Amino acid sequence: MSPIELNKRQEEILRIVKGNGPITGEQIAERLHLTRATLRPDLAILTMAGFLDARPRVGYFYSGKKPGHDVTDTMNNMKVKDFQSIPVVVRENVSVYDAISQMFLDDVGTLFVVDKNSLLTGVLSRKDLLRTSIGSQDLTSIPVHIIMTRMPNITYCFKTDSLIQVANRLINQQIDALPVVEELANGLKVVGRITKTNITRAFLSLSESHEL
Ligand code: ADP
């Protein structure tokens, strides 16, 4: 199996940490004029692949040892929490019209529906909304809970799940996005969103040709 190849940004991070470690993610981000959030996937990969070590409250430092992990190990270690996006949620009683507006406003393809306790009850895709729109109904008077895909038929994941597991679920269920949830006593709290775009970004971060 082939060793992991680093992209330009990852090489640069490695150089910064070699020269300045221990150094926090925030400080690395500052040097690269990027946000900490933008660097999260690269730092996760460098740590998982064994190039860097990370200590809480100290920062990243160069491990000094030759990375032993190959691409397969690294991919299996890529976790949802390092690649997830912010979820966009709507309440069950909002209209289809408002849900469509929300989708444009937040520039997402999937909305998650929650009840008054902010617990997950449904999912709305672009085509769910399109399907309703080609009927002749008044979209302002149809609440989304009528048309959404509802619990318990929702496929979800936890932030500790691997991206490979998520990719499998997206392909097997033929869907575009999963809510990232935390289990509470009375239901599932939505804490994130993971989509085909996040998986594509993760795939790209494994490639050496990825430009800054
Ligand atoms: P689109 O319908 O725009 O092609 P998807 O492929 O994501 O988008 O959705 C297909 C169907 O699956 C829709 O009816 C949608 O409500 C449902 N769906 C989307 N995401 C999920 C999910 N995480 N769990 C269960 N059903 C979902």
mmCIF file of C-alpha atoms and ligand atoms in Angstrom:
data_model
loop_
_atom_site.group_PDB
_atom_site.id
_atom_site.type_symbol
_atom_site.label_atom_id
_atom_site.label_comp_id
_atom_site.label_asym_id
_atom_site.label_seq_id
_atom_site.Cartn_x
_atom_site.Cartn_y
_atom_site.Cartn_z
ATOM 1 C CA MET A 1 0.000 0.000 0.000
ATOM 2 C CA SER A 2 1.285 3.442 -0.876
ATOM 3 C CA PRO A 3 2.248 6.050 1.717
ATOM 4 C CA ILE A 4 0.106 9.139 1.955
ATOM 5 C CA GLU A 5 1.029 12.093 -0.266
ATOM 6 C CA LEU A 6 0.675 15.589 1.135
ATOM 7 C CA ASN A 7 -0.874 18.583 -0.568
ATOM 8 C CA LYS A 8 0.884 21.982 -0.692
ATOM 9 C CA ARG A 9 -0.963 23.357 2.295
ATOM 10 C CA GLN A 10 -0.163 20.288 4.375
ATOM 11 C CA GLU A 11 3.542 20.580 3.407
ATOM 12 C CA GLU A 12 3.458 24.199 4.493
ATOM 13 C CA ILE A 13 1.837 23.369 7.831
ATOM 14 C CA LEU A 14 4.484 20.715 8.393
ATOM 15 C CA ARG A 15 7.227 23.255 7.679
ATOM 16 C CA ILE A 16 5.691 25.764 10.112
ATOM 17 C CA VAL A 17 5.339 23.188 12.866
ATOM 18 C CA LYS A 18 8.875 21.852 12.308
ATOM 19 C CA GLY A 19 10.246 25.363 12.687
ATOM 20 C CA ASN A 20 7.975 26.684 15.414
ATOM 21 C CA GLY A 21 6.386 23.795 17.311
ATOM 22 C CA PRO A 22 4.752 23.419 19.679
ATOM 23 C CA ILE A 23 2.326 25.794 18.031
ATOM 24 C CA THR A 24 -1.456 26.066 18.276
ATOM 25 C CA GLY A 25 -3.832 25.569 15.355
ATOM 26 C CA GLU A 26 -4.844 29.188 15.745
ATOM 27 C CA GLN A 27 -1.224 30.360 15.341
ATOM 28 C CA ILE A 28 -0.651 28.152 12.300
ATOM 29 C CA ALA A 29 -3.841 29.564 10.763
ATOM 30 C CA GLU A 30 -2.624 33.115 11.411
ATOM 31 C CA ARG A 31 0.668 32.489 9.640
ATOM 32 C CA LEU A 32 -1.159 31.106 6.611
ATOM 33 C CA HIS A 33 -3.777 33.892 6.675
ATOM 34 C CA LEU A 34 -6.505 31.275 6.954
ATOM 35 C CA THR A 35 -9.120 30.444 9.554
ATOM 36 C CA ARG A 36 -8.689 27.649 12.064
ATOM 37 C CA ALA A 37 -11.809 26.013 10.612
ATOM 38 C CA THR A 38 -10.273 25.919 7.128
ATOM 39 C CA LEU A 39 -7.181 24.173 8.469
ATOM 40 C CA ARG A 40 -9.047 21.591 10.565
ATOM 41 C CA PRO A 41 -9.127 18.847 7.880
ATOM 42 C CA ASP A 42 -5.432 19.278 7.044
ATOM 43 C CA LEU A 43 -4.390 19.202 10.691
ATOM 44 C CA ALA A 44 -6.552 16.132 11.232
ATOM 45 C CA ILE A 45 -4.914 14.337 8.328
ATOM 46 C CA LEU A 46 -1.354 15.260 9.386
ATOM 47 C CA THR A 47 -2.066 14.042 12.911
ATOM 48 C CA MET A 48 -3.787 10.849 11.796
ATOM 49 C CA ALA A 49 -1.040 10.048 9.336
ATOM 50 C CA GLY A 50 1.540 10.389 12.130
ATOM 51 C CA PHE A 51 3.418 13.477 10.879
ATOM 52 C CA LEU A 52 2.268 15.630 13.794
ATOM 53 C CA ASP A 53 1.396 15.042 17.419
ATOM 54 C CA ALA A 54 -1.141 17.209 19.188
ATOM 55 C CA ARG A 55 -1.297 17.918 22.911
ATOM 56 C CA PRO A 56 -4.261 19.702 24.446
ATOM 57 C CA ARG A 57 -3.396 23.241 25.579
ATOM 58 C CA VAL A 58 0.140 22.900 24.143
ATOM 59 C CA GLY A 59 -0.408 22.597 20.418
ATOM 60 C CA TYR A 60 1.025 20.713 17.505
ATOM 61 C CA PHE A 61 4.579 19.496 17.271
ATOM 62 C CA TYR A 62 6.523 17.519 14.717
ATOM 63 C CA SER A 63 6.489 13.862 15.703
ATOM 64 C CA GLY A 64 9.978 13.260 14.306
ATOM 65 C CA LYS A 65 9.054 9.714 13.400
ATOM 66 C CA LYS A 66 8.390 8.471 9.913
ATOM 67 C CA PRO A 67 4.675 8.251 9.316
ATOM 68 C CA GLY A 68 3.648 4.608 9.458
ATOM 69 C CA HIS A 69 0.115 5.044 8.208
ATOM 70 C CA ASP A 70 -0.869 4.555 4.611
ATOM 71 C CA VAL A 71 -3.762 6.145 2.769
ATOM 72 C CA THR A 72 -6.227 3.437 3.799
ATOM 73 C CA ASP A 73 -5.479 3.862 7.514
ATOM 74 C CA THR A 74 -5.700 7.611 7.170
ATOM 75 C CA MET A 75 -9.060 7.413 5.425
ATOM 76 C CA ASN A 76 -10.441 5.098 8.094
ATOM 77 C CA ASN A 77 -9.333 7.613 10.704
ATOM 78 C CA MET A 78 -11.039 10.587 9.067
ATOM 79 C CA LYS A 79 -13.912 11.444 11.397
ATOM 80 C CA VAL A 80 -17.153 13.320 10.842
ATOM 81 C CA LYS A 81 -16.261 15.957 13.458
ATOM 82 C CA ASP A 82 -13.277 17.157 11.409
ATOM 83 C CA PHE A 83 -15.236 17.631 8.192
ATOM 84 C CA GLN A 84 -18.828 18.444 9.163
ATOM 85 C CA SER A 85 -20.642 21.691 8.326
ATOM 86 C CA ILE A 86 -23.127 23.777 10.274
ATOM 87 C CA PRO A 87 -26.666 22.343 10.047
ATOM 88 C CA VAL A 88 -29.533 24.421 8.717
ATOM 89 C CA VAL A 89 -32.769 23.580 10.509
ATOM 90 C CA VAL A 90 -36.413 24.640 10.222
ATOM 91 C CA ARG A 91 -39.370 24.010 12.511
ATOM 92 C CA GLU A 92 -42.071 21.521 11.514
ATOM 93 C CA ASN A 93 -44.757 24.145 11.103
ATOM 94 C CA VAL A 94 -42.926 26.487 8.693
ATOM 95 C CA SER A 95 -44.413 26.617 5.207
ATOM 96 C CA VAL A 96 -42.930 24.972 2.139
ATOM 97 C CA TYR A 97 -42.548 28.503 0.752
ATOM 98 C CA ASP A 98 -40.419 29.593 3.731
ATOM 99 C CA ALA A 99 -38.370 26.382 3.595
ATOM 100 C CA ILE A 100 -37.531 27.097 -0.047
ATOM 101 C CA SER A 101 -36.477 30.647 0.899
ATOM 102 C CA GLN A 102 -34.350 29.242 3.720
ATOM 103 C CA MET A 103 -32.633 26.841 1.328
ATOM 104 C CA PHE A 104 -31.633 29.731 -0.944
ATOM 105 C CA LEU A 105 -30.684 31.993 1.948
ATOM 106 C CA ASP A 106 -28.327 29.455 3.528
ATOM 107 C CA ASP A 107 -27.206 27.974 0.213
ATOM 108 C CA VAL A 108 -27.769 24.330 1.216
ATOM 109 C CA GLY A 109 -29.402 21.395 -0.535
ATOM 110 C CA THR A 110 -30.894 19.712 2.525
ATOM 111 C CA LEU A 111 -32.792 21.153 5.490
ATOM 112 C CA PHE A 112 -33.300 19.316 8.752
ATOM 113 C CA VAL A 113 -36.629 19.662 10.504
ATOM 114 C CA VAL A 114 -36.841 19.935 14.279
ATOM 115 C CA ASP A 115 -39.637 20.095 16.857
ATOM 116 C CA LYS A 116 -40.085 22.738 19.574
ATOM 117 C CA ASN A 117 -37.411 21.025 21.683
ATOM 118 C CA SER A 118 -34.939 21.232 18.772
ATOM 119 C CA LEU A 119 -35.051 17.461 18.305
ATOM 120 C CA LEU A 120 -34.763 15.932 14.826
ATOM 121 C CA THR A 121 -38.107 14.996 13.252
ATOM 122 C CA GLY A 122 -37.513 15.225 9.501
ATOM 123 C CA VAL A 123 -35.413 15.923 6.413
ATOM 124 C CA LEU A 124 -36.274 18.074 3.396
ATOM 125 C CA SER A 125 -34.394 17.688 0.139
ATOM 126 C CA ARG A 126 -34.471 19.945 -2.904
ATOM 127 C CA LYS A 127 -36.686 17.492 -4.769
ATOM 128 C CA ASP A 128 -39.104 17.160 -1.842
ATOM 129 C CA LEU A 129 -39.698 20.895 -2.183
ATOM 130 C CA LEU A 130 -39.733 20.835 -6.006
ATOM 131 C CA ARG A 131 -42.276 18.009 -6.020
ATOM 132 C CA THR A 132 -44.643 20.070 -3.897
ATOM 133 C CA SER A 133 -43.998 23.174 -5.994
ATOM 134 C CA ILE A 134 -45.133 21.638 -9.286
ATOM 135 C CA GLY A 135 -48.582 20.986 -7.815
ATOM 136 C CA SER A 136 -51.016 23.864 -7.886
ATOM 137 C CA GLN A 137 -51.201 24.261 -4.090
ATOM 138 C CA ASP A 138 -50.516 27.448 -2.188
ATOM 139 C CA LEU A 139 -46.977 26.870 -0.868
ATOM 140 C CA THR A 140 -47.426 29.360 1.959
ATOM 141 C CA SER A 141 -50.185 27.227 3.492
ATOM 142 C CA ILE A 142 -48.491 23.800 3.429
ATOM 143 C CA PRO A 143 -46.362 23.075 6.521
ATOM 144 C CA VAL A 144 -43.168 21.137 5.847
ATOM 145 C CA HIS A 145 -44.097 18.293 8.213
ATOM 146 C CA ILE A 146 -46.642 17.155 5.581
ATOM 147 C CA ILE A 147 -43.993 16.553 2.924
ATOM 148 C CA MET A 148 -40.765 15.790 4.821
ATOM 149 C CA THR A 149 -39.124 12.390 5.216
ATOM 150 C CA ARG A 150 -39.696 11.674 8.888
ATOM 151 C CA MET A 151 -38.243 9.793 11.818
ATOM 152 C CA PRO A 152 -37.627 6.876 12.254
ATOM 153 C CA ASN A 153 -36.739 6.729 8.547
ATOM 154 C CA ILE A 154 -33.893 9.203 8.773
ATOM 155 C CA THR A 155 -30.320 8.120 8.241
ATOM 156 C CA TYR A 156 -28.010 9.993 10.591
ATOM 157 C CA CYS A 157 -24.510 9.785 12.019
ATOM 158 C CA PHE A 158 -22.486 10.761 15.075
ATOM 159 C CA LYS A 159 -19.459 13.055 15.087
ATOM 160 C CA THR A 160 -17.190 10.159 16.038
ATOM 161 C CA ASP A 161 -18.255 8.078 12.996
ATOM 162 C CA SER A 162 -15.735 7.714 10.193
ATOM 163 C CA LEU A 163 -16.235 9.483 6.873
ATOM 164 C CA ILE A 164 -16.060 6.105 5.171
ATOM 165 C CA GLN A 165 -19.148 4.971 7.112
ATOM 166 C CA VAL A 166 -20.935 8.176 6.104
ATOM 167 C CA ALA A 167 -19.925 7.799 2.448
ATOM 168 C CA ASN A 168 -21.317 4.259 2.518
ATOM 169 C CA ARG A 169 -24.650 5.446 3.909
ATOM 170 C CA LEU A 170 -24.908 8.280 1.363
ATOM 171 C CA ILE A 171 -24.339 5.867 -1.509
ATOM 172 C CA ASN A 172 -26.452 2.970 -0.196
ATOM 173 C CA GLN A 173 -29.440 5.174 0.689
ATOM 174 C CA GLN A 174 -29.002 7.357 -2.431
ATOM 175 C CA ILE A 175 -29.163 10.587 -0.444
ATOM 176 C CA ASP A 176 -27.076 13.772 -0.424
ATOM 177 C CA ALA A 177 -26.737 14.580 3.274
ATOM 178 C CA LEU A 178 -26.886 13.216 6.807
ATOM 179 C CA PRO A 179 -27.606 15.079 10.010
ATOM 180 C CA VAL A 180 -24.863 14.731 12.620
ATOM 181 C CA VAL A 181 -26.657 14.095 15.923
ATOM 182 C CA GLU A 182 -26.148 13.689 19.639
ATOM 183 C CA GLU A 183 -28.346 11.215 21.480
ATOM 184 C CA LEU A 184 -30.425 12.777 24.281
ATOM 185 C CA ALA A 185 -32.886 10.996 26.585
ATOM 186 C CA ASN A 186 -35.876 12.274 24.581
ATOM 187 C CA GLY A 187 -34.518 12.202 21.035
ATOM 188 C CA LEU A 188 -31.742 13.315 18.691
ATOM 189 C CA LYS A 189 -30.229 16.792 18.805
ATOM 190 C CA VAL A 190 -28.889 18.028 15.448
ATOM 191 C CA VAL A 191 -25.313 19.278 15.837
ATOM 192 C CA GLY A 192 -24.002 19.162 12.276
ATOM 193 C CA ARG A 193 -24.486 18.361 8.633
ATOM 194 C CA ILE A 194 -22.396 16.147 6.420
ATOM 195 C CA THR A 195 -22.920 16.121 2.671
ATOM 196 C CA LYS A 196 -21.402 14.831 -0.519
ATOM 197 C CA THR A 197 -19.525 18.150 -0.656
ATOM 198 C CA ASN A 198 -17.814 17.445 2.681
ATOM 199 C CA ILE A 199 -16.821 13.985 1.435
ATOM 200 C CA THR A 200 -15.473 15.498 -1.794
ATOM 201 C CA ARG A 201 -13.502 18.070 0.221
ATOM 202 C CA ALA A 202 -12.056 15.299 2.376
ATOM 203 C CA PHE A 203 -11.117 13.363 -0.748
ATOM 204 C CA LEU A 204 -9.407 16.467 -2.115
ATOM 205 C CA SER A 205 -7.476 17.017 1.094
ATOM 206 C CA LEU A 206 -5.835 13.630 0.551
ATOM 207 C CA SER A 207 -4.506 14.732 -2.806
ATOM 208 C CA GLU A 208 -1.128 16.334 -3.361
ATOM 209 C CA SER A 209 -2.454 18.392 -6.261
ATOM 210 C CA HIS A 210 -4.783 20.363 -3.972
ATOM 211 C CA GLU A 211 -3.804 24.050 -4.303
ATOM 212 C CA LEU A 212 -3.844 26.557 -1.453
HETATM 213 P P1 ADP B 1 -33.008 15.084 -3.802
HETATM 214 O O1 ADP B 1 -34.372 14.573 -3.386
HETATM 215 O O2 ADP B 1 -32.990 16.566 -4.002
HETATM 216 O O3 ADP B 1 -32.404 14.297 -4.921
HETATM 217 P P2 ADP B 1 -31.711 13.484 -1.756
HETATM 218 O O4 ADP B 1 -31.196 12.458 -2.726
HETATM 219 O O5 ADP B 1 -30.839 13.863 -0.595
HETATM 220 O O6 ADP B 1 -32.055 14.833 -2.502
HETATM 221 O O7 ADP B 1 -33.081 12.986 -1.156
HETATM 222 C C1 ADP B 1 -33.843 11.917 -1.706
HETATM 223 C C2 ADP B 1 -34.992 11.585 -0.739
HETATM 224 O O8 ADP B 1 -34.434 11.052 0.463
HETATM 225 C C3 ADP B 1 -35.831 12.777 -0.324
HETATM 226 O O9 ADP B 1 -37.188 12.417 -0.288
HETATM 227 C C4 ADP B 1 -35.324 13.152 1.059
HETATM 228 O O10 ADP B 1 -36.335 13.652 1.924
HETATM 229 C C5 ADP B 1 -34.812 11.832 1.580
HETATM 230 N N1 ADP B 1 -33.604 12.032 2.434
HETATM 231 C C6 ADP B 1 -32.610 12.920 2.269
HETATM 232 N N2 ADP B 1 -31.683 12.813 3.254
HETATM 233 C C7 ADP B 1 -32.114 11.821 4.061
HETATM 234 C C8 ADP B 1 -31.609 11.215 5.254
HETATM 235 N N3 ADP B 1 -30.482 11.617 5.830
HETATM 236 N N4 ADP B 1 -32.315 10.203 5.815
HETATM 237 C C9 ADP B 1 -33.472 9.780 5.242
HETATM 238 N N5 ADP B 1 -33.993 10.298 4.126
HETATM 239 C C10 ADP B 1 -33.337 11.311 3.531
#
